[in-house]
mmCIF file of C-alpha atoms in Angstrom:
data_model
loop_
_atom_site.group_PDB
_atom_site.id
_atom_site.type_symbol
_atom_site.label_atom_id
_atom_site.label_comp_id
_atom_site.label_asym_id
_atom_site.label_seq_id
_atom_site.Cartn_x
_atom_site.Cartn_y
_atom_site.Cartn_z
ATOM 1 C CA MET A 1 2.207 21.711 11.453
ATOM 2 C CA ALA A 2 1.419 20.142 8.081
ATOM 3 C CA LYS A 3 0.520 16.474 7.897
ATOM 4 C CA ASN A 4 3.210 14.523 6.001
ATOM 5 C CA ASN A 5 1.644 11.050 6.153
ATOM 6 C CA LEU A 6 0.303 9.509 2.965
ATOM 7 C CA SER A 7 -3.227 8.133 3.191
ATOM 8 C CA ILE A 8 -5.955 7.556 0.636
ATOM 9 C CA PHE A 9 -8.541 7.962 3.368
ATOM 10 C CA ASP A 10 -7.901 11.719 3.552
ATOM 11 C CA ILE A 11 -9.549 12.168 0.140
ATOM 12 C CA PRO A 12 -13.364 12.157 -0.100
ATOM 13 C CA GLN A 13 -14.527 8.950 -1.837
ATOM 14 C CA ASP A 14 -16.383 10.730 -4.666
ATOM 15 C CA LYS A 15 -13.189 12.572 -5.643
ATOM 16 C CA ARG A 16 -10.708 9.721 -5.090
ATOM 17 C CA LYS A 17 -10.398 8.262 -8.568
ATOM 18 C CA LYS A 18 -9.615 11.502 -10.393
ATOM 19 C CA SER A 19 -7.617 13.094 -7.600
ATOM 20 C CA LEU A 20 -5.626 9.914 -6.913
ATOM 21 C CA LEU A 21 -4.585 9.590 -10.546
ATOM 22 C CA GLU A 22 -3.313 13.170 -10.369
ATOM 23 C CA ASN A 23 -1.883 13.009 -6.841
ATOM 24 C CA GLU A 24 1.689 14.305 -6.786
ATOM 25 C CA TYR A 25 2.925 11.739 -4.244
ATOM 26 C CA LEU A 26 1.497 8.760 -6.108
ATOM 27 C CA ASN A 27 3.088 10.008 -9.322
ATOM 28 C CA LEU A 28 6.577 10.525 -7.930
ATOM 29 C CA PRO A 29 9.450 8.688 -9.586
ATOM 30 C CA ASP A 30 9.872 5.223 -8.072
ATOM 31 C CA LEU A 31 12.894 6.077 -5.927
ATOM 32 C CA SER A 32 11.223 9.189 -4.502
ATOM 33 C CA PHE A 33 8.052 7.254 -3.683
ATOM 34 C CA TYR A 34 10.103 4.493 -2.043
ATOM 35 C CA ASN A 35 12.017 7.077 0.012
ATOM 36 C CA ARG A 36 8.741 8.497 1.346
ATOM 37 C CA CYS A 37 7.584 4.979 2.267
ATOM 38 C CA LYS A 38 10.941 4.299 3.915
ATOM 39 C CA GLN A 39 10.699 7.539 5.904
ATOM 40 C CA GLN A 40 7.107 6.960 7.026
ATOM 41 C CA PHE A 41 6.996 3.181 7.472
ATOM 42 C CA HIS A 42 10.656 2.228 7.986
ATOM 43 C CA ILE A 43 10.853 -0.419 5.269
ATOM 44 C CA ASN A 44 13.873 -1.402 3.221
ATOM 45 C CA LYS A 45 14.017 -1.509 -0.577
ATOM 46 C CA GLY A 46 13.718 -5.314 -0.724
ATOM 47 C CA VAL A 47 10.488 -5.281 1.287
ATOM 48 C CA TYR A 48 9.120 -2.423 -0.839
ATOM 49 C CA ASN A 49 9.936 -4.277 -4.077
ATOM 50 C CA THR A 50 8.377 -7.505 -2.777
ATOM 51 C CA ILE A 51 5.150 -5.697 -1.823
ATOM 52 C CA ASP A 52 5.042 -3.883 -5.177
ATOM 53 C CA ASN A 53 5.588 -7.142 -7.066
ATOM 54 C CA TRP A 54 2.971 -8.946 -4.938
ATOM 55 C CA PHE A 55 0.254 -6.466 -5.943
ATOM 56 C CA TYR A 56 1.389 -6.517 -9.575
ATOM 57 C CA GLU A 57 1.155 -10.319 -9.642
ATOM 58 C CA TYR A 58 -2.206 -10.046 -7.852
ATOM 59 C CA GLY A 59 -3.474 -8.154 -10.914
ATOM 60 C CA ILE A 60 -3.102 -4.512 -9.960
ATOM 61 C CA ILE A 61 -1.250 -3.362 -13.070
ATOM 62 C CA HIS A 62 -1.690 0.428 -12.926
ATOM 63 C CA VAL A 63 1.206 1.850 -10.911
ATOM 64 C CA VAL A 64 -0.877 4.522 -9.135
ATOM 65 C CA TYR A 65 -3.395 1.948 -7.926
ATOM 66 C CA ARG A 66 -0.565 -0.351 -6.855
ATOM 67 C CA ARG A 67 0.937 2.466 -4.820
ATOM 68 C CA ILE A 68 -2.424 3.026 -3.146
ATOM 69 C CA TYR A 69 -2.424 -0.621 -2.084
ATOM 70 C CA ILE A 70 1.195 -0.406 -0.953
ATOM 71 C CA LEU A 71 0.275 2.502 1.327
ATOM 72 C CA ALA A 72 -2.861 0.734 2.550
ATOM 73 C CA PHE A 73 -0.879 -2.438 3.269
ATOM 74 C CA LEU A 74 1.885 -0.593 5.115
ATOM 75 C CA GLY A 75 -0.738 1.262 7.165
ATOM 76 C CA PHE A 76 -2.403 -2.070 7.930
ATOM 77 C CA VAL A 77 0.915 -3.539 9.119
ATOM 78 C CA LYS A 78 1.751 -0.471 11.180
ATOM 79 C CA GLU A 79 -1.671 -0.454 12.890
ATOM 80 C CA ASN A 80 -1.460 -4.154 13.710
ATOM 81 C CA SER A 81 2.146 -4.151 14.972
ATOM 82 C CA PRO A 82 2.554 -2.035 18.123
ATOM 83 C CA GLU A 83 6.153 -3.196 18.608
ATOM 84 C CA LEU A 84 7.383 -1.394 15.459
ATOM 85 C CA ASP A 85 8.732 1.619 17.324
ATOM 86 C CA SER A 86 11.495 -0.505 18.828
ATOM 87 C CA HIS A 87 13.007 -1.459 15.439
ATOM 88 C CA LYS A 88 14.751 0.564 12.766
ATOM 89 C CA PHE A 89 12.883 -1.279 10.004
ATOM 90 C CA ILE A 90 9.653 -3.266 9.932
ATOM 91 C CA ARG A 91 10.687 -6.885 10.412
ATOM 92 C CA PHE A 92 8.550 -9.689 9.088
ATOM 93 C CA GLY A 93 10.717 -12.745 9.682
ATOM 94 C CA HIS A 94 10.913 -15.768 7.401
ATOM 95 C CA GLY A 95 7.638 -15.986 5.474
ATOM 96 C CA GLY A 96 6.121 -13.179 7.536
ATOM 97 C CA LEU A 97 5.752 -10.692 4.684
ATOM 98 C CA THR A 98 3.856 -13.177 2.545
ATOM 99 C CA MET A 99 1.668 -14.101 5.509
ATOM 100 C CA LYS A 100 0.830 -10.411 6.151
ATOM 101 C CA LEU A 101 0.122 -9.802 2.453
ATOM 102 C CA LYS A 102 -2.274 -12.762 2.405
ATOM 103 C CA GLU A 103 -3.939 -11.496 5.587
ATOM 104 C CA PHE A 104 -4.301 -8.024 4.060
ATOM 105 C CA THR A 105 -5.690 -9.240 0.736
ATOM 106 C CA SER A 106 -8.179 -11.557 2.423
ATOM 107 C CA ALA A 107 -9.377 -8.656 4.583
ATOM 108 C CA TYR A 108 -9.580 -6.051 1.805
ATOM 109 C CA PHE A 109 -10.630 -8.024 -1.275
ATOM 110 C CA ARG A 110 -13.859 -9.901 -1.810
ATOM 111 C CA TYR A 111 -14.170 -12.773 -4.218
ATOM 112 C CA LYS A 112 -16.902 -12.445 -6.795
ATOM 113 C CA GLU A 113 -17.964 -14.901 -9.443
ATOM 114 C CA ASN A 114 -16.106 -12.972 -12.140
ATOM 115 C CA GLY A 115 -12.972 -12.333 -10.066
ATOM 116 C CA TYR A 116 -11.752 -10.204 -7.219
ATOM 117 C CA THR A 117 -13.023 -6.763 -6.374
ATOM 118 C CA ASP A 118 -11.536 -4.389 -3.864
ATOM 119 C CA ILE A 119 -13.364 -2.700 -1.038
ATOM 120 C CA PHE A 120 -11.938 0.715 -1.979
ATOM 121 C CA SER A 121 -13.894 0.654 -5.280
ATOM 122 C CA ILE A 122 -11.278 2.737 -7.047
ATOM 123 C CA LYS A 123 -11.273 0.835 -10.348
#
């Protein structure tokens, strides 16, 4: 059976940048990409838009890179929330999404003198 989950970690690091920019899933129209995220991670459109906007405001302007971080964040939430199977959608509660986004960015970004750099080194 074919694997339908989206993950940047399935692509060898030396081929990530070029192959990610050309990846068919990362280049889907916005609604199609959201629908795949909804199917895999059980998020609603408001949560998706908030996550997308968070990374845009964080400085990740290129849509393909932002989608990589969206997938990484949703994977991070899914791995750290064993109770998710009991709910239709991921539930964060009041302020919970922002708290998880801050937790994710502090875990996956390092501060350097000239700004932030990511641990995926995709830039």
